[in-house]
PDB file of C-alpha atoms and ligand atoms in Angstrom:
ATOM      1  CA  UNK A   1       5.121 -17.410  -9.829  1.00  0.00           C
ATOM      2  CA  UNK A   2       2.800 -16.432 -12.636  1.00  0.00           C
ATOM      3  CA  UNK A   3       3.825 -16.583 -16.267  1.00  0.00           C
ATOM      4  CA  UNK A   4       2.374 -14.722 -19.212  1.00  0.00           C
ATOM      5  CA  UNK A   5      -0.139 -17.492 -19.998  1.00  0.00           C
ATOM      6  CA  UNK A   6      -1.664 -17.067 -16.509  1.00  0.00           C
ATOM      7  CA  UNK A   7      -2.869 -13.579 -17.391  1.00  0.00           C
ATOM      8  CA  UNK A   8      -6.269 -14.656 -18.754  1.00  0.00           C
ATOM      9  CA  UNK A   9      -6.996 -16.667 -15.555  1.00  0.00           C
ATOM     10  CA  UNK A  10      -5.984 -13.691 -13.417  1.00  0.00           C
ATOM     11  CA  UNK A  11      -8.022 -11.260 -15.551  1.00  0.00           C
ATOM     12  CA  UNK A  12     -11.206 -13.342 -15.368  1.00  0.00           C
ATOM     13  CA  UNK A  13     -10.859 -13.823 -11.601  1.00  0.00           C
ATOM     14  CA  UNK A  14     -10.235 -10.097 -11.131  1.00  0.00           C
ATOM     15  CA  UNK A  15     -13.956  -9.604 -11.864  1.00  0.00           C
ATOM     16  CA  UNK A  16     -14.320 -10.550  -8.172  1.00  0.00           C
ATOM     17  CA  UNK A  17     -13.131  -7.003  -7.404  1.00  0.00           C
ATOM     18  CA  UNK A  18     -15.508  -5.173  -9.742  1.00  0.00           C
ATOM     19  CA  UNK A  19     -17.514  -3.433  -7.014  1.00  0.00           C
ATOM     20  CA  UNK A  20     -14.290  -1.806  -5.790  1.00  0.00           C
ATOM     21  CA  UNK A  21     -13.441  -0.213  -9.145  1.00  0.00           C
ATOM     22  CA  UNK A  22     -12.106  -0.992 -12.621  1.00  0.00           C
ATOM     23  CA  UNK A  23      -9.870  -3.833 -11.436  1.00  0.00           C
ATOM     24  CA  UNK A  24     -10.307  -5.688 -14.733  1.00  0.00           C
ATOM     25  CA  UNK A  25      -8.001  -2.956 -16.078  1.00  0.00           C
ATOM     26  CA  UNK A  26      -5.923  -2.374 -12.943  1.00  0.00           C
ATOM     27  CA  UNK A  27      -5.010  -6.028 -12.283  1.00  0.00           C
ATOM     28  CA  UNK A  28      -3.559  -6.715 -15.790  1.00  0.00           C
ATOM     29  CA  UNK A  29      -1.552  -3.480 -15.396  1.00  0.00           C
ATOM     30  CA  UNK A  30      -0.201  -4.696 -12.051  1.00  0.00           C
ATOM     31  CA  UNK A  31       0.485  -8.116 -13.669  1.00  0.00           C
ATOM     32  CA  UNK A  32       2.967  -6.414 -16.009  1.00  0.00           C
ATOM     33  CA  UNK A  33       4.445  -4.043 -13.404  1.00  0.00           C
ATOM     34  CA  UNK A  34       8.057  -5.010 -12.724  1.00  0.00           C
ATOM     35  CA  UNK A  35       7.712  -4.109  -9.019  1.00  0.00           C
ATOM     36  CA  UNK A  36       4.678  -6.380  -8.497  1.00  0.00           C
ATOM     37  CA  UNK A  37       4.881 -10.181  -8.482  1.00  0.00           C
ATOM     38  CA  UNK A  38       1.890 -12.419  -9.135  1.00  0.00           C
ATOM     39  CA  UNK A  39       1.628 -15.916  -7.652  1.00  0.00           C
ATOM     40  CA  UNK A  40      -0.763 -18.629  -8.834  1.00  0.00           C
ATOM     41  CA  UNK A  41      -2.180 -21.236  -6.446  1.00  0.00           C
ATOM     42  CA  UNK A  42      -2.793 -24.599  -8.097  1.00  0.00           C
ATOM     43  CA  UNK A  43      -4.695 -27.641  -6.837  1.00  0.00           C
ATOM     44  CA  UNK A  44      -4.317 -30.906  -8.768  1.00  0.00           C
ATOM     45  CA  UNK A  45      -2.763 -28.976 -11.637  1.00  0.00           C
ATOM     46  CA  UNK A  46      -5.704 -26.552 -11.829  1.00  0.00           C
ATOM     47  CA  UNK A  47      -5.403 -22.847 -11.125  1.00  0.00           C
ATOM     48  CA  UNK A  48      -7.670 -22.009  -8.186  1.00  0.00           C
ATOM     49  CA  UNK A  49      -6.387 -18.641  -6.978  1.00  0.00           C
ATOM     50  CA  UNK A  50      -3.824 -15.901  -7.225  1.00  0.00           C
ATOM     51  CA  UNK A  51      -2.244 -13.195  -5.120  1.00  0.00           C
ATOM     52  CA  UNK A  52      -0.038 -10.197  -5.879  1.00  0.00           C
ATOM     53  CA  UNK A  53       2.819  -8.806  -3.798  1.00  0.00           C
ATOM     54  CA  UNK A  54       4.382  -5.398  -4.350  1.00  0.00           C
ATOM     55  CA  UNK A  55       4.796  -1.877  -3.130  1.00  0.00           C
ATOM     56  CA  UNK A  56       1.550   0.078  -3.134  1.00  0.00           C
ATOM     57  CA  UNK A  57       3.394   3.368  -2.664  1.00  0.00           C
ATOM     58  CA  UNK A  58       7.027   2.759  -3.633  1.00  0.00           C
ATOM     59  CA  UNK A  59       9.240   3.922  -0.798  1.00  0.00           C
ATOM     60  CA  UNK A  60      12.936   3.303  -0.832  1.00  0.00           C
ATOM     61  CA  UNK A  61      14.074   0.849   1.874  1.00  0.00           C
ATOM     62  CA  UNK A  62      10.497   0.188   2.943  1.00  0.00           C
ATOM     63  CA  UNK A  63      10.143  -2.674   5.431  1.00  0.00           C
ATOM     64  CA  UNK A  64       6.486  -3.034   4.382  1.00  0.00           C
ATOM     65  CA  UNK A  65       5.285  -5.165   1.488  1.00  0.00           C
ATOM     66  CA  UNK A  66       1.697  -4.990   0.209  1.00  0.00           C
ATOM     67  CA  UNK A  67      -0.543  -7.944  -0.492  1.00  0.00           C
ATOM     68  CA  UNK A  68      -2.143  -6.013  -3.329  1.00  0.00           C
ATOM     69  CA  UNK A  69      -4.747  -8.538  -4.434  1.00  0.00           C
ATOM     70  CA  UNK A  70      -5.918 -12.014  -3.482  1.00  0.00           C
ATOM     71  CA  UNK A  71      -8.737 -14.083  -4.929  1.00  0.00           C
ATOM     72  CA  UNK A  72      -9.951 -17.675  -5.052  1.00  0.00           C
ATOM     73  CA  UNK A  73     -12.245 -19.023  -7.788  1.00  0.00           C
ATOM     74  CA  UNK A  74     -15.832 -18.839  -6.448  1.00  0.00           C
ATOM     75  CA  UNK A  75     -16.478 -22.603  -6.438  1.00  0.00           C
ATOM     76  CA  UNK A  76     -13.383 -23.283  -4.277  1.00  0.00           C
ATOM     77  CA  UNK A  77     -13.927 -20.639  -1.587  1.00  0.00           C
ATOM     78  CA  UNK A  78     -14.382 -21.474   2.096  1.00  0.00           C
ATOM     79  CA  UNK A  79     -11.971 -24.436   1.947  1.00  0.00           C
ATOM     80  CA  UNK A  80      -8.827 -22.810   3.303  1.00  0.00           C
ATOM     81  CA  UNK A  81      -7.170 -21.876   0.008  1.00  0.00           C
ATOM     82  CA  UNK A  82      -7.239 -18.154   0.841  1.00  0.00           C
ATOM     83  CA  UNK A  83      -5.617 -18.922   4.195  1.00  0.00           C
ATOM     84  CA  UNK A  84      -2.896 -20.995   2.496  1.00  0.00           C
ATOM     85  CA  UNK A  85      -2.193 -18.144   0.078  1.00  0.00           C
ATOM     86  CA  UNK A  86      -1.932 -15.562   2.878  1.00  0.00           C
ATOM     87  CA  UNK A  87       0.514 -17.837   4.718  1.00  0.00           C
ATOM     88  CA  UNK A  88       2.524 -18.245   1.490  1.00  0.00           C
ATOM     89  CA  UNK A  89       2.525 -14.456   1.017  1.00  0.00           C
ATOM     90  CA  UNK A  90       3.877 -14.024   4.558  1.00  0.00           C
ATOM     91  CA  UNK A  91       6.637 -16.583   3.959  1.00  0.00           C
ATOM     92  CA  UNK A  92       7.673 -14.905   0.693  1.00  0.00           C
ATOM     93  CA  UNK A  93       7.677 -11.425   2.250  1.00  0.00           C
ATOM     94  CA  UNK A  94       9.702 -12.661   5.251  1.00  0.00           C
ATOM     95  CA  UNK A  95      12.209 -14.421   2.976  1.00  0.00           C
ATOM     96  CA  UNK A  96      12.760 -11.130   1.115  1.00  0.00           C
ATOM     97  CA  UNK A  97      13.574  -9.376   4.382  1.00  0.00           C
ATOM     98  CA  UNK A  98      10.335  -7.445   4.888  1.00  0.00           C
ATOM     99  CA  UNK A  99       9.142  -6.901   8.460  1.00  0.00           C
ATOM    100  CA  UNK A 100       5.490  -6.167   7.709  1.00  0.00           C
ATOM    101  CA  UNK A 101       2.849  -7.330   5.251  1.00  0.00           C
ATOM    102  CA  UNK A 102      -0.040  -4.913   4.640  1.00  0.00           C
ATOM    103  CA  UNK A 103      -3.469  -5.526   3.122  1.00  0.00           C
ATOM    104  CA  UNK A 104      -6.429  -3.251   2.406  1.00  0.00           C
ATOM    105  CA  UNK A 105      -9.836  -4.866   2.739  1.00  0.00           C
ATOM    106  CA  UNK A 106     -13.286  -3.528   1.874  1.00  0.00           C
ATOM    107  CA  UNK A 107     -15.083  -2.708   5.143  1.00  0.00           C
ATOM    108  CA  UNK A 108     -18.017  -4.971   4.246  1.00  0.00           C
ATOM    109  CA  UNK A 109     -15.966  -7.802   2.743  1.00  0.00           C
ATOM    110  CA  UNK A 110     -16.747 -10.385   5.441  1.00  0.00           C
ATOM    111  CA  UNK A 111     -14.849 -13.369   3.947  1.00  0.00           C
ATOM    112  CA  UNK A 112     -11.709 -11.258   3.477  1.00  0.00           C
ATOM    113  CA  UNK A 113     -11.999  -9.694   6.962  1.00  0.00           C
ATOM    114  CA  UNK A 114     -12.303 -13.195   8.472  1.00  0.00           C
ATOM    115  CA  UNK A 115      -9.333 -14.351   6.422  1.00  0.00           C
ATOM    116  CA  UNK A 116      -6.944 -11.595   7.554  1.00  0.00           C
ATOM    117  CA  UNK A 117      -8.066 -11.623  11.190  1.00  0.00           C
ATOM    118  CA  UNK A 118      -7.486 -15.340  11.392  1.00  0.00           C
ATOM    119  CA  UNK A 119      -4.049 -14.905   9.791  1.00  0.00           C
ATOM    120  CA  UNK A 120      -3.022 -12.599  12.697  1.00  0.00           C
ATOM    121  CA  UNK A 121      -3.233  -9.328  10.769  1.00  0.00           C
ATOM    122  CA  UNK A 122      -3.915  -6.330  13.040  1.00  0.00           C
ATOM    123  CA  UNK A 123      -6.425  -3.647  12.116  1.00  0.00           C
ATOM    124  CA  UNK A 124      -4.586  -0.303  11.818  1.00  0.00           C
ATOM    125  CA  UNK A 125      -7.133   2.159  10.452  1.00  0.00           C
ATOM    126  CA  UNK A 126     -10.171   2.794   8.290  1.00  0.00           C
ATOM    127  CA  UNK A 127      -9.581   4.739   5.077  1.00  0.00           C
ATOM    128  CA  UNK A 128     -12.660   6.461   3.618  1.00  0.00           C
ATOM    129  CA  UNK A 129     -13.043   6.362  -0.195  1.00  0.00           C
ATOM    130  CA  UNK A 130     -10.002   4.114  -0.492  1.00  0.00           C
ATOM    131  CA  UNK A 131     -11.230   2.306  -3.600  1.00  0.00           C
ATOM    132  CA  UNK A 132     -11.832   3.912  -7.010  1.00  0.00           C
ATOM    133  CA  UNK A 133     -15.564   3.100  -6.578  1.00  0.00           C
ATOM    134  CA  UNK A 134     -15.618   5.225  -3.394  1.00  0.00           C
ATOM    135  CA  UNK A 135     -15.892   2.342  -0.912  1.00  0.00           C
ATOM    136  CA  UNK A 136     -13.941   2.489   2.351  1.00  0.00           C
ATOM    137  CA  UNK A 137     -11.203   0.036   3.340  1.00  0.00           C
ATOM    138  CA  UNK A 138      -9.630  -1.217   6.526  1.00  0.00           C
ATOM    139  CA  UNK A 139      -5.852  -1.337   6.566  1.00  0.00           C
ATOM    140  CA  UNK A 140      -4.447  -4.515   8.107  1.00  0.00           C
ATOM    141  CA  UNK A 141      -0.801  -5.198   8.910  1.00  0.00           C
ATOM    142  CA  UNK A 142       0.910  -8.444   9.887  1.00  0.00           C
ATOM    143  CA  UNK A 143       4.176  -8.289  11.818  1.00  0.00           C
ATOM    144  CA  UNK A 144       6.461 -10.861  10.203  1.00  0.00           C
ATOM    145  CA  UNK A 145       9.146 -10.706  12.899  1.00  0.00           C
ATOM    146  CA  UNK A 146       7.355 -12.986  15.400  1.00  0.00           C
TER     147      UNK A 146
HETATM  148  C1  COA B   1     -11.403 -13.474   0.417  1.00  0.00           C
HETATM  149  C2  COA B   1     -11.127 -14.814  -0.265  1.00  0.00           C
HETATM  150  C3  COA B   1      -9.775 -14.745  -0.986  1.00  0.00           C
HETATM  151  C4  COA B   1     -11.056 -15.895   0.829  1.00  0.00           C
HETATM  152  O1  COA B   1     -10.646 -17.111   0.215  1.00  0.00           O
HETATM  153  P1  COA B   1     -11.142 -18.521   0.816  1.00  0.00           P
HETATM  154  O2  COA B   1     -10.371 -19.596   0.146  1.00  0.00           O
HETATM  155  O3  COA B   1     -12.624 -18.601   0.776  1.00  0.00           O
HETATM  156  O4  COA B   1     -10.653 -18.377   2.322  1.00  0.00           O
HETATM  157  P2  COA B   1     -10.680 -19.491   3.434  1.00  0.00           P
HETATM  158  O5  COA B   1     -11.413 -20.714   2.973  1.00  0.00           O
HETATM  159  O6  COA B   1      -9.251 -19.684   3.859  1.00  0.00           O
HETATM  160  O7  COA B   1     -11.562 -18.785   4.558  1.00  0.00           O
HETATM  161  C5  COA B   1     -11.108 -17.667   5.305  1.00  0.00           C
HETATM  162  C6  COA B   1     -12.196 -17.264   6.264  1.00  0.00           C
HETATM  163  O8  COA B   1     -13.297 -16.663   5.552  1.00  0.00           O
HETATM  164  C7  COA B   1     -14.511 -17.291   5.977  1.00  0.00           C
HETATM  165  N1  COA B   1     -15.421 -17.251   4.839  1.00  0.00           N
HETATM  166  C8  COA B   1     -15.293 -17.891   3.674  1.00  0.00           C
HETATM  167  N2  COA B   1     -16.360 -17.593   2.881  1.00  0.00           N
HETATM  168  C9  COA B   1     -17.153 -16.742   3.605  1.00  0.00           C
HETATM  169  C10 COA B   1     -18.383 -16.076   3.360  1.00  0.00           C
HETATM  170  N3  COA B   1     -19.026 -16.219   2.176  1.00  0.00           N
HETATM  171  N4  COA B   1     -18.905 -15.249   4.320  1.00  0.00           N
HETATM  172  C11 COA B   1     -18.257 -15.083   5.502  1.00  0.00           C
HETATM  173  N5  COA B   1     -17.083 -15.705   5.773  1.00  0.00           N
HETATM  174  C12 COA B   1     -16.549 -16.522   4.860  1.00  0.00           C
HETATM  175  C13 COA B   1     -14.100 -18.682   6.352  1.00  0.00           C
HETATM  176  O9  COA B   1     -15.081 -19.245   7.236  1.00  0.00           O
HETATM  177  C14 COA B   1     -12.807 -18.414   7.053  1.00  0.00           C
HETATM  178  O10 COA B   1     -12.993 -17.878   8.336  1.00  0.00           O
HETATM  179  P3  COA B   1     -13.088 -18.775   9.620  1.00  0.00           P
HETATM  180  O11 COA B   1     -12.511 -20.110   9.296  1.00  0.00           O
HETATM  181  O12 COA B   1     -12.308 -17.999  10.621  1.00  0.00           O
HETATM  182  O13 COA B   1     -14.552 -18.830   9.893  1.00  0.00           O
HETATM  183  C15 COA B   1     -12.264 -15.214  -1.241  1.00  0.00           C
HETATM  184  O14 COA B   1     -13.498 -15.096  -0.571  1.00  0.00           O
HETATM  185  C16 COA B   1     -12.310 -14.370  -2.511  1.00  0.00           C
HETATM  186  O15 COA B   1     -11.645 -14.689  -3.496  1.00  0.00           O
HETATM  187  N6  COA B   1     -13.116 -13.286  -2.499  1.00  0.00           N
HETATM  188  C17 COA B   1     -13.244 -12.407  -3.673  1.00  0.00           C
HETATM  189  C18 COA B   1     -12.026 -11.537  -3.848  1.00  0.00           C
HETATM  190  C19 COA B   1     -11.791 -10.696  -2.616  1.00  0.00           C
HETATM  191  O16 COA B   1     -12.684 -10.085  -2.053  1.00  0.00           O
HETATM  192  N7  COA B   1     -10.501 -10.667  -2.201  1.00  0.00           N
HETATM  193  C20 COA B   1     -10.070  -9.930  -1.016  1.00  0.00           C
HETATM  194  C21 COA B   1      -9.623  -8.577  -1.373  1.00  0.00           C
HETATM  195  S1  COA B   1      -8.840  -7.832   0.029  1.00  0.00           S
END
């Protein structure tokens, strides 16, 4: 789990989301939100990625947890780290008793679409103007009960 001194790493990497909106401001806000947990992925003691788990729209007794953000440093992409983080996110969500893990993915974000499809997420719907920048997203859900 992330600690306060991971915030600068997370903030710099959150530039990966800039075409979706002002995530350089949103991600640090989520980092400090008590209902959102940030996890750092390290390789040989070096931070190489992060993901955030929380409730996108807090609903009491929800069985659905949101994978709110996931990113890998550009020079380490395409080597399975994203896949490892999604599997870790599923394990954490399952261990907390959630039945579903949801993710929203930009409709043209090919690496992320490949990542979630391969991790057995099912496409539920397309949401127009989902992101603050106006881009559309696909909503994906993984059933954690199988
Ligand atoms: C999405 C992201 C986290 C994937 O991380 P990663 O470590 O590269 O993922 P993996 O190595 O596990 O690869 C997952 C799949 O994406 C594919 N992929 C990786 N880079 C790709 C690229 N540039 N174009 C198309 N597919 C790509 C891989 O081939 C793999 O699919 P496959 O094995 O079924 O062919 C990473 O690209 C990233 O940080 N992107 C910027 C932030 C972002 O868009 N996050 C997602 C928000 S929902």
